PDB file of C-alpha atoms in Angstrom:
ATOM      1  CA  GLY A 270      61.536 101.969   2.321  1.00  0.00           C
ATOM      2  CA  SER A 271      64.713 101.877   4.330  1.00  0.00           C
ATOM      3  CA  GLU A 272      64.868  99.343   7.102  1.00  0.00           C
ATOM      4  CA  LEU A 273      66.263 100.441  10.455  1.00  0.00           C
ATOM      5  CA  ARG A 274      68.805  97.914  11.690  1.00  0.00           C
ATOM      6  CA  THR A 275      69.667  97.780  15.361  1.00  0.00           C
ATOM      7  CA  GLY A 276      72.189  95.948  17.526  1.00  0.00           C
ATOM      8  CA  VAL A 277      74.693  93.756  15.700  1.00  0.00           C
ATOM      9  CA  ASP A 278      72.606  93.843  12.506  1.00  0.00           C
ATOM     10  CA  ALA A 279      73.492  97.540  12.261  1.00  0.00           C
ATOM     11  CA  LEU A 280      77.095  96.443  11.618  1.00  0.00           C
ATOM     12  CA  LEU A 281      76.265  94.802   8.271  1.00  0.00           C
ATOM     13  CA  GLY A 282      78.047  96.589   5.441  1.00  0.00           C
ATOM     14  CA  LYS A 283      80.267  98.604   7.769  1.00  0.00           C
ATOM     15  CA  THR A 284      84.002  98.905   7.321  1.00  0.00           C
ATOM     16  CA  GLY A 285      86.400  97.802  10.029  1.00  0.00           C
ATOM     17  CA  THR A 286      90.088  97.168  10.601  1.00  0.00           C
ATOM     18  CA  VAL A 287      91.603  93.803  11.518  1.00  0.00           C
ATOM     19  CA  THR A 288      93.517  94.120  14.808  1.00  0.00           C
ATOM     20  CA  GLU A 289      94.421  90.440  15.266  1.00  0.00           C
ATOM     21  CA  ARG A 290      95.169  88.063  12.364  1.00  0.00           C
ATOM     22  CA  ILE A 291      92.237  86.120  10.935  1.00  0.00           C
ATOM     23  CA  GLY A 292      92.969  82.808   9.228  1.00  0.00           C
ATOM     24  CA  PRO A 293      91.244  79.651   7.999  1.00  0.00           C
ATOM     25  CA  GLY A 294      89.460  78.184  11.015  1.00  0.00           C
ATOM     26  CA  LEU A 295      91.046  80.870  13.197  1.00  0.00           C
ATOM     27  CA  SER A 296      89.040  83.832  14.418  1.00  0.00           C
ATOM     28  CA  GLY A 297      90.816  87.088  15.101  1.00  0.00           C
ATOM     29  CA  ARG A 298      89.715  90.559  16.128  1.00  0.00           C
ATOM     30  CA  VAL A 299      88.155  93.388  14.147  1.00  0.00           C
ATOM     31  CA  LYS A 300      87.529  96.974  15.238  1.00  0.00           C
ATOM     32  CA  VAL A 301      84.312  98.503  13.870  1.00  0.00           C
ATOM     33  CA  ASP A 302      83.045 101.933  14.964  1.00  0.00           C
ATOM     34  CA  GLY A 303      85.586 101.921  17.798  1.00  0.00           C
ATOM     35  CA  GLU A 304      84.344  98.590  19.196  1.00  0.00           C
ATOM     36  CA  ASP A 305      86.379  95.376  19.301  1.00  0.00           C
ATOM     37  CA  TRP A 306      84.692  92.249  17.887  1.00  0.00           C
ATOM     38  CA  ARG A 307      85.637  88.662  17.143  1.00  0.00           C
ATOM     39  CA  GLY A 308      86.082  88.381  13.404  1.00  0.00           C
ATOM     40  CA  ALA A 309      86.272  85.500  10.956  1.00  0.00           C
ATOM     41  CA  SER A 310      86.984  85.442   7.235  1.00  0.00           C
ATOM     42  CA  SER A 311      84.206  84.551   4.847  1.00  0.00           C
ATOM     43  CA  GLU A 312      86.847  83.779   2.216  1.00  0.00           C
ATOM     44  CA  GLY A 313      88.919  81.259   4.147  1.00  0.00           C
ATOM     45  CA  GLY A 314      92.153  83.160   3.561  1.00  0.00           C
ATOM     46  CA  VAL A 315      94.479  84.937   5.970  1.00  0.00           C
ATOM     47  CA  ILE A 316      93.731  88.583   6.728  1.00  0.00           C
ATOM     48  CA  GLU A 317      96.576  90.464   8.408  1.00  0.00           C
ATOM     49  CA  PRO A 318      96.245  93.201  11.061  1.00  0.00           C
ATOM     50  CA  GLY A 319      95.720  96.655   9.587  1.00  0.00           C
ATOM     51  CA  THR A 320      93.653  95.329   6.667  1.00  0.00           C
ATOM     52  CA  GLN A 321      90.388  97.129   5.937  1.00  0.00           C
ATOM     53  CA  VAL A 322      87.432  94.730   5.850  1.00  0.00           C
ATOM     54  CA  THR A 323      83.683  94.864   5.294  1.00  0.00           C
ATOM     55  CA  VAL A 324      81.176  93.126   7.573  1.00  0.00           C
ATOM     56  CA  ILE A 325      79.045  90.818   5.421  1.00  0.00           C
ATOM     57  CA  GLN A 326      77.343  88.655   8.063  1.00  0.00           C
ATOM     58  CA  VAL A 327      76.868  88.504  11.820  1.00  0.00           C
ATOM     59  CA  ASP A 328      76.976  85.086  13.490  1.00  0.00           C
ATOM     60  CA  GLY A 329      76.191  85.548  17.174  1.00  0.00           C
ATOM     61  CA  THR A 330      79.020  87.786  18.397  1.00  0.00           C
ATOM     62  CA  THR A 331      81.344  86.961  15.485  1.00  0.00           C
ATOM     63  CA  LEU A 332      81.530  89.254  12.482  1.00  0.00           C
ATOM     64  CA  MET A 333      82.079  87.519   9.151  1.00  0.00           C
ATOM     65  CA  VAL A 334      84.260  89.821   7.079  1.00  0.00           C
ATOM     66  CA  GLU A 335      85.875  90.090   3.680  1.00  0.00           C
ATOM     67  CA  LYS A 336      88.727  92.254   2.459  1.00  0.00           C
ATOM     68  CA  GLU A 337      87.722  95.544   0.909  1.00  0.00           C
ATOM     69  CA  LEU A 338      88.281  95.699  -2.820  1.00  0.00           C
TER      70      LEU A 338
END
């Protein structure tokens, strides 16, 4: 059956927009569902503001994201 995810786990798979540059070893900011979160790249590359990203992991209060294809 479908599993109900709550809290930050509910953000997995959601799409967001980078609002502050994310780079290797440098966390930035991501807006998901109107909320501002710390974001980090799972790919190690630079992600510029305005880029659409997908949340693939939640580490505490940091969302691990990757660029949408």
